[in-house]
mmCIF file of C-alpha atoms in Angstrom:
data_model
loop_
_atom_site.group_PDB
_atom_site.id
_atom_site.type_symbol
_atom_site.label_atom_id
_atom_site.label_comp_id
_atom_site.label_asym_id
_atom_site.label_seq_id
_atom_site.Cartn_x
_atom_site.Cartn_y
_atom_site.Cartn_z
ATOM 1 C CA MET A 19 -193.214 5.311 95.134
ATOM 2 C CA ASN A 20 -191.078 8.222 94.010
ATOM 3 C CA GLU A 21 -187.980 6.074 94.301
ATOM 4 C CA ILE A 22 -189.512 3.472 92.022
ATOM 5 C CA LEU A 23 -190.447 6.135 89.485
ATOM 6 C CA ASN A 24 -186.960 7.604 89.634
ATOM 7 C CA MET A 25 -185.416 4.178 89.109
ATOM 8 C CA GLN A 26 -187.641 3.536 86.111
ATOM 9 C CA LYS A 27 -186.798 6.969 84.764
ATOM 10 C CA ASN A 28 -183.089 6.337 85.217
ATOM 11 C CA ASN A 29 -183.396 2.954 83.531
ATOM 12 C CA LEU A 30 -185.204 4.532 80.592
ATOM 13 C CA ASN A 31 -182.541 7.233 80.327
ATOM 14 C CA SER A 32 -179.828 4.608 80.439
ATOM 15 C CA LEU A 33 -181.528 2.539 77.746
ATOM 16 C CA TYR A 34 -182.036 5.669 75.653
ATOM 17 C CA GLN A 35 -178.372 6.640 75.982
ATOM 18 C CA LYS A 36 -177.289 3.128 75.056
ATOM 19 C CA GLU A 37 -179.570 3.215 72.017
ATOM 20 C CA VAL A 38 -178.193 6.619 71.017
ATOM 21 C CA ILE A 39 -174.631 5.362 71.384
ATOM 22 C CA LYS A 40 -175.516 2.233 69.420
ATOM 23 C CA ASN A 41 -177.094 4.292 66.638
ATOM 24 C CA GLN A 42 -174.127 6.658 66.548
ATOM 25 C CA ALA A 43 -171.760 3.694 66.303
ATOM 26 C CA ALA A 44 -173.830 2.244 63.464
ATOM 27 C CA ILE A 45 -173.843 5.600 61.666
ATOM 28 C CA GLU A 46 -170.083 5.992 62.112
ATOM 29 C CA LYS A 47 -169.508 2.439 60.892
ATOM 30 C CA GLU A 48 -171.686 3.038 57.834
ATOM 31 C CA PHE A 49 -169.861 6.315 57.189
ATOM 32 C CA GLN A 50 -166.498 4.553 57.418
ATOM 33 C CA MET A 51 -167.697 1.772 55.099
ATOM 34 C CA ASN A 52 -168.883 4.357 52.577
ATOM 35 C CA GLU A 53 -165.522 6.107 52.794
ATOM 36 C CA ILE A 54 -163.750 2.799 52.173
ATOM 37 C CA LYS A 55 -166.045 2.058 49.217
ATOM 38 C CA ASP A 56 -165.475 5.541 47.785
ATOM 39 C CA ALA A 57 -161.714 5.221 48.205
ATOM 40 C CA TYR A 58 -161.770 1.792 46.548
ATOM 41 C CA ALA A 59 -163.897 3.125 43.687
ATOM 42 C CA GLN A 60 -161.495 6.033 43.219
ATOM 43 C CA ARG A 61 -158.477 3.717 43.196
ATOM 44 C CA ARG A 62 -160.233 1.439 40.720
ATOM 45 C CA GLU A 63 -161.052 4.384 38.456
ATOM 46 C CA VAL A 64 -157.455 5.623 38.655
ATOM 47 C CA ARG A 65 -156.244 2.117 37.761
ATOM 48 C CA HIS A 66 -158.645 1.947 34.821
ATOM 49 C CA GLU A 67 -157.522 5.375 33.642
ATOM 50 C CA PHE A 68 -153.920 4.226 33.873
ATOM 51 C CA GLN A 69 -154.708 1.083 31.880
ATOM 52 C CA ARG A 70 -156.575 3.099 29.243
ATOM 53 C CA ALA A 71 -153.664 5.519 28.982
ATOM 54 C CA ALA A 72 -151.229 2.608 28.716
ATOM 55 C CA ARG A 73 -153.230 1.020 25.908
ATOM 56 C CA LYS A 74 -153.503 4.358 24.142
ATOM 57 C CA ALA A 75 -149.761 4.962 24.396
ATOM 58 C CA GLN A 76 -148.972 1.425 23.253
ATOM 59 C CA TYR A 77 -148.020 0.696 19.686
ATOM 60 C CA ASP A 78 -146.585 -2.184 17.672
ATOM 61 C CA GLU A 79 -143.412 -1.787 15.654
ATOM 62 C CA ILE A 80 -142.627 -4.237 12.851
ATOM 63 C CA THR A 81 -138.998 -5.284 12.396
ATOM 64 C CA ILE A 82 -137.558 -7.250 9.478
ATOM 65 C CA LEU A 83 -134.545 -9.311 10.503
ATOM 66 C CA ARG A 84 -131.710 -10.050 8.095
ATOM 67 C CA SER A 85 -133.073 -13.562 7.746
ATOM 68 C CA GLY A 86 -136.357 -12.116 6.473
ATOM 69 C CA GLU A 87 -138.210 -13.057 9.645
ATOM 70 C CA LEU A 88 -140.864 -10.565 10.681
ATOM 71 C CA ARG A 89 -141.093 -9.624 14.348
ATOM 72 C CA VAL A 90 -143.346 -7.259 16.253
ATOM 73 C CA ASP A 91 -142.181 -5.188 19.222
ATOM 74 C CA THR A 92 -144.888 -3.757 21.491
ATOM 75 C CA ARG A 93 -143.774 -0.430 22.902
ATOM 76 C CA ASN A 94 -145.069 2.361 25.102
ATOM 77 C CA SER A 95 -143.558 5.286 26.956
ATOM 78 C CA TRP A 96 -142.286 3.304 29.956
ATOM 79 C CA ALA A 97 -141.856 -0.315 28.903
ATOM 80 C CA ASN A 98 -141.018 -2.426 25.881
ATOM 81 C CA ILE A 99 -142.197 -5.988 25.354
ATOM 82 C CA PRO A 100 -139.506 -8.146 23.698
ATOM 83 C CA GLY A 101 -140.034 -8.846 19.998
ATOM 84 C CA ARG A 102 -142.009 -11.908 19.002
ATOM 85 C CA PRO A 103 -142.549 -13.665 15.656
ATOM 86 C CA VAL A 104 -145.520 -12.274 13.785
ATOM 87 C CA ALA A 105 -145.923 -14.753 10.919
ATOM 88 C CA ASN A 106 -144.939 -18.187 9.642
ATOM 89 C CA PHE A 107 -143.228 -16.705 6.587
ATOM 90 C CA LYS A 108 -140.093 -14.750 5.786
ATOM 91 C CA PHE A 109 -140.132 -11.561 3.762
ATOM 92 C CA LEU A 110 -137.618 -11.800 0.903
ATOM 93 C CA GLY A 111 -138.437 -8.567 -0.881
ATOM 94 C CA ASN A 112 -140.957 -6.800 -3.058
ATOM 95 C CA PHE A 113 -141.018 -4.879 -6.300
ATOM 96 C CA PRO A 114 -143.563 -2.943 -8.338
ATOM 97 C CA LEU A 115 -144.941 -4.041 -11.684
ATOM 98 C CA VAL A 116 -145.695 -1.630 -14.522
ATOM 99 C CA SER A 117 -147.102 -2.406 -17.927
ATOM 100 C CA SER A 118 -145.323 -1.640 -21.172
ATOM 101 C CA ASP A 119 -148.089 0.931 -21.738
ATOM 102 C CA GLY A 120 -147.270 2.707 -18.475
ATOM 103 C CA ASP A 121 -149.989 1.260 -16.222
ATOM 104 C CA ASN A 122 -148.993 0.617 -12.610
ATOM 105 C CA GLY A 123 -150.504 -0.154 -9.206
ATOM 106 C CA LEU A 124 -149.347 -3.747 -8.757
ATOM 107 C CA THR A 125 -146.755 -5.049 -6.321
ATOM 108 C CA VAL A 126 -145.174 -8.470 -5.939
ATOM 109 C CA PHE A 127 -144.374 -9.734 -2.453
ATOM 110 C CA LEU A 128 -141.662 -12.380 -2.317
ATOM 111 C CA LEU A 129 -142.187 -14.669 0.668
ATOM 112 C CA GLU A 130 -140.689 -17.894 1.943
ATOM 113 C CA ILE A 131 -143.193 -20.271 3.512
ATOM 114 C CA ALA A 132 -142.062 -23.653 4.828
ATOM 115 C CA GLY A 133 -138.883 -23.370 2.773
ATOM 116 C CA ALA A 134 -140.666 -22.616 -0.516
ATOM 117 C CA GLU A 135 -140.621 -19.233 -2.248
ATOM 118 C CA LYS A 136 -144.004 -17.706 -3.012
ATOM 119 C CA ASN A 137 -144.959 -14.723 -5.167
ATOM 120 C CA ILE A 138 -147.963 -12.751 -3.917
ATOM 121 C CA TYR A 139 -149.437 -10.351 -6.483
ATOM 122 C CA LEU A 140 -151.125 -7.355 -4.900
ATOM 123 C CA ASN A 141 -153.312 -4.526 -6.119
ATOM 124 C CA ASN A 142 -151.988 -1.524 -4.193
ATOM 125 C CA ALA A 143 -155.378 0.199 -4.216
ATOM 126 C CA ARG A 144 -157.023 -2.732 -2.417
ATOM 127 C CA VAL A 145 -154.403 -3.444 0.244
ATOM 128 C CA GLY A 146 -156.040 -1.225 2.862
ATOM 129 C CA ILE A 147 -159.579 -2.398 2.121
ATOM 130 C CA GLY A 148 -161.148 -5.039 4.377
ATOM 131 C CA ASP A 149 -159.357 -8.372 4.602
ATOM 132 C CA TYR A 150 -157.939 -8.292 1.054
ATOM 133 C CA LEU A 151 -154.313 -8.549 2.163
ATOM 134 C CA LEU A 152 -155.080 -11.279 4.703
ATOM 135 C CA LYS A 153 -156.845 -13.378 2.057
ATOM 136 C CA LYS A 154 -153.936 -12.971 -0.358
ATOM 137 C CA ILE A 155 -151.397 -14.051 2.265
ATOM 138 C CA THR A 156 -153.415 -16.988 3.602
ATOM 139 C CA SER A 157 -154.213 -18.225 0.083
ATOM 140 C CA CYS A 158 -150.590 -19.319 -0.272
ATOM 141 C CA GLY A 159 -150.273 -20.784 3.221
ATOM 142 C CA GLY A 160 -149.229 -17.682 5.145
ATOM 143 C CA VAL A 161 -150.295 -17.380 8.782
ATOM 144 C CA ILE A 162 -150.352 -14.259 10.967
ATOM 145 C CA PHE A 163 -149.921 -14.885 14.693
ATOM 146 C CA ALA A 164 -152.721 -12.862 16.294
ATOM 147 C CA ASN A 165 -155.708 -13.621 18.508
ATOM 148 C CA SER A 166 -158.422 -12.366 16.168
ATOM 149 C CA ARG A 167 -159.057 -11.786 12.488
ATOM 150 C CA ASN A 168 -159.145 -8.020 13.024
ATOM 151 C CA ALA A 169 -155.786 -8.177 14.809
ATOM 152 C CA GLN A 170 -154.366 -10.191 11.893
ATOM 153 C CA ILE A 171 -155.629 -7.593 9.412
ATOM 154 C CA GLU A 172 -154.142 -4.753 11.448
ATOM 155 C CA LEU A 173 -150.760 -6.480 11.753
ATOM 156 C CA LEU A 174 -150.655 -7.157 8.011
ATOM 157 C CA ARG A 175 -151.371 -3.515 7.257
ATOM 158 C CA LYS A 176 -148.481 -2.535 9.505
ATOM 159 C CA ILE A 177 -146.271 -5.036 7.705
ATOM 160 C CA TRP A 178 -147.347 -3.517 4.378
ATOM 161 C CA VAL A 179 -146.484 -0.011 5.576
ATOM 162 C CA SER A 180 -143.116 -1.255 6.852
ATOM 163 C CA VAL A 181 -142.026 -3.147 3.743
ATOM 164 C CA HIS A 182 -143.835 -1.447 0.864
ATOM 165 C CA PRO A 183 -141.183 1.271 0.419
ATOM 166 C CA ILE A 184 -138.521 -1.454 0.201
ATOM 167 C CA HIS A 185 -138.353 -2.421 -3.442
ATOM 168 C CA THR A 186 -136.133 -2.563 -6.478
ATOM 169 C CA ASP A 187 -136.723 -0.931 -9.841
ATOM 170 C CA PRO A 188 -140.083 -1.797 -11.408
ATOM 171 C CA VAL A 189 -140.440 -4.809 -13.644
ATOM 172 C CA ILE A 190 -142.034 -4.010 -17.002
ATOM 173 C CA ILE A 191 -144.750 -6.431 -18.086
ATOM 174 C CA PRO A 192 -145.833 -6.613 -21.742
ATOM 175 C CA THR A 193 -149.430 -5.864 -22.652
ATOM 176 C CA HIS A 194 -149.388 -7.823 -25.936
ATOM 177 C CA PHE A 195 -147.426 -10.302 -28.007
ATOM 178 C CA GLY A 196 -145.006 -9.278 -30.729
ATOM 179 C CA TRP A 197 -142.648 -6.339 -30.618
ATOM 180 C CA VAL A 198 -142.994 -4.370 -27.371
ATOM 181 C CA GLU A 199 -141.149 -1.272 -26.215
ATOM 182 C CA PHE A 200 -139.717 -1.922 -22.733
ATOM 183 C CA GLY A 201 -137.894 1.347 -22.432
ATOM 184 C CA LYS A 202 -136.826 4.272 -24.510
ATOM 185 C CA ASN A 203 -135.873 2.807 -27.880
ATOM 186 C CA GLU A 204 -135.612 -0.656 -26.311
ATOM 187 C CA PHE A 205 -137.772 -3.215 -28.107
ATOM 188 C CA LYS A 206 -138.170 -6.898 -27.389
ATOM 189 C CA PHE A 207 -140.177 -9.555 -29.146
ATOM 190 C CA VAL A 208 -142.738 -11.132 -26.797
ATOM 191 C CA LYS A 209 -143.605 -14.699 -27.715
ATOM 192 C CA ARG A 210 -147.016 -16.259 -27.256
ATOM 193 C CA GLY A 211 -147.270 -18.016 -23.927
ATOM 194 C CA THR A 212 -145.599 -15.126 -22.121
ATOM 195 C CA ARG A 213 -147.695 -13.860 -19.225
ATOM 196 C CA LEU A 214 -149.246 -10.496 -20.097
ATOM 197 C CA TRP A 215 -150.197 -7.534 -17.911
ATOM 198 C CA LYS A 216 -153.890 -8.430 -17.834
ATOM 199 C CA GLU A 217 -153.014 -11.790 -16.281
ATOM 200 C CA TYR A 218 -151.074 -10.126 -13.471
ATOM 201 C CA VAL A 219 -154.028 -7.807 -12.883
ATOM 202 C CA GLU A 220 -156.255 -10.872 -12.619
ATOM 203 C CA MET A 221 -153.877 -12.591 -10.172
ATOM 204 C CA ALA A 222 -153.876 -9.487 -7.983
ATOM 205 C CA LYS A 223 -157.665 -9.577 -7.493
#
């Protein structure tokens, strides 16, 4: 009888030990899986941080080629993406307009679109507001190569900053017909039919 009890006791101990070992193995496996998950999460976070830093360090640089073609180079601290065309037009130049009374604030952009020259009249004060510049460019057939409207607006603003300082002497526009002073002691007779300053202001809206 005692032998039977001892055998049962030994069997129970053996089963208990096996269960303990099994539970320990399960706990160790779960611990290892959690470590793997944590390590993966850390690597993923590091990768995301790297990507965020890369985007933050990235910037676009506008280049005007001799042909007038506009290109954008994407740069950051460790890599440069080769330049790519940014628009379907060429930039031929720009110059400021001032009235014979001394008013200013208008700029003319000279563009070439599909082989035709276009004059874009701009109100300097409105260039950085909303999609004003984009509407002015697209109204004459200009296209900005970007994935979204906001990206187009941002690229155009960068183009404006890049090219706006490049201009010749201002062109004086008469404010009325008849004799007009265009410079110190320089008078010219402006005939009817000549475009006046107020018309340029209207075209720049």
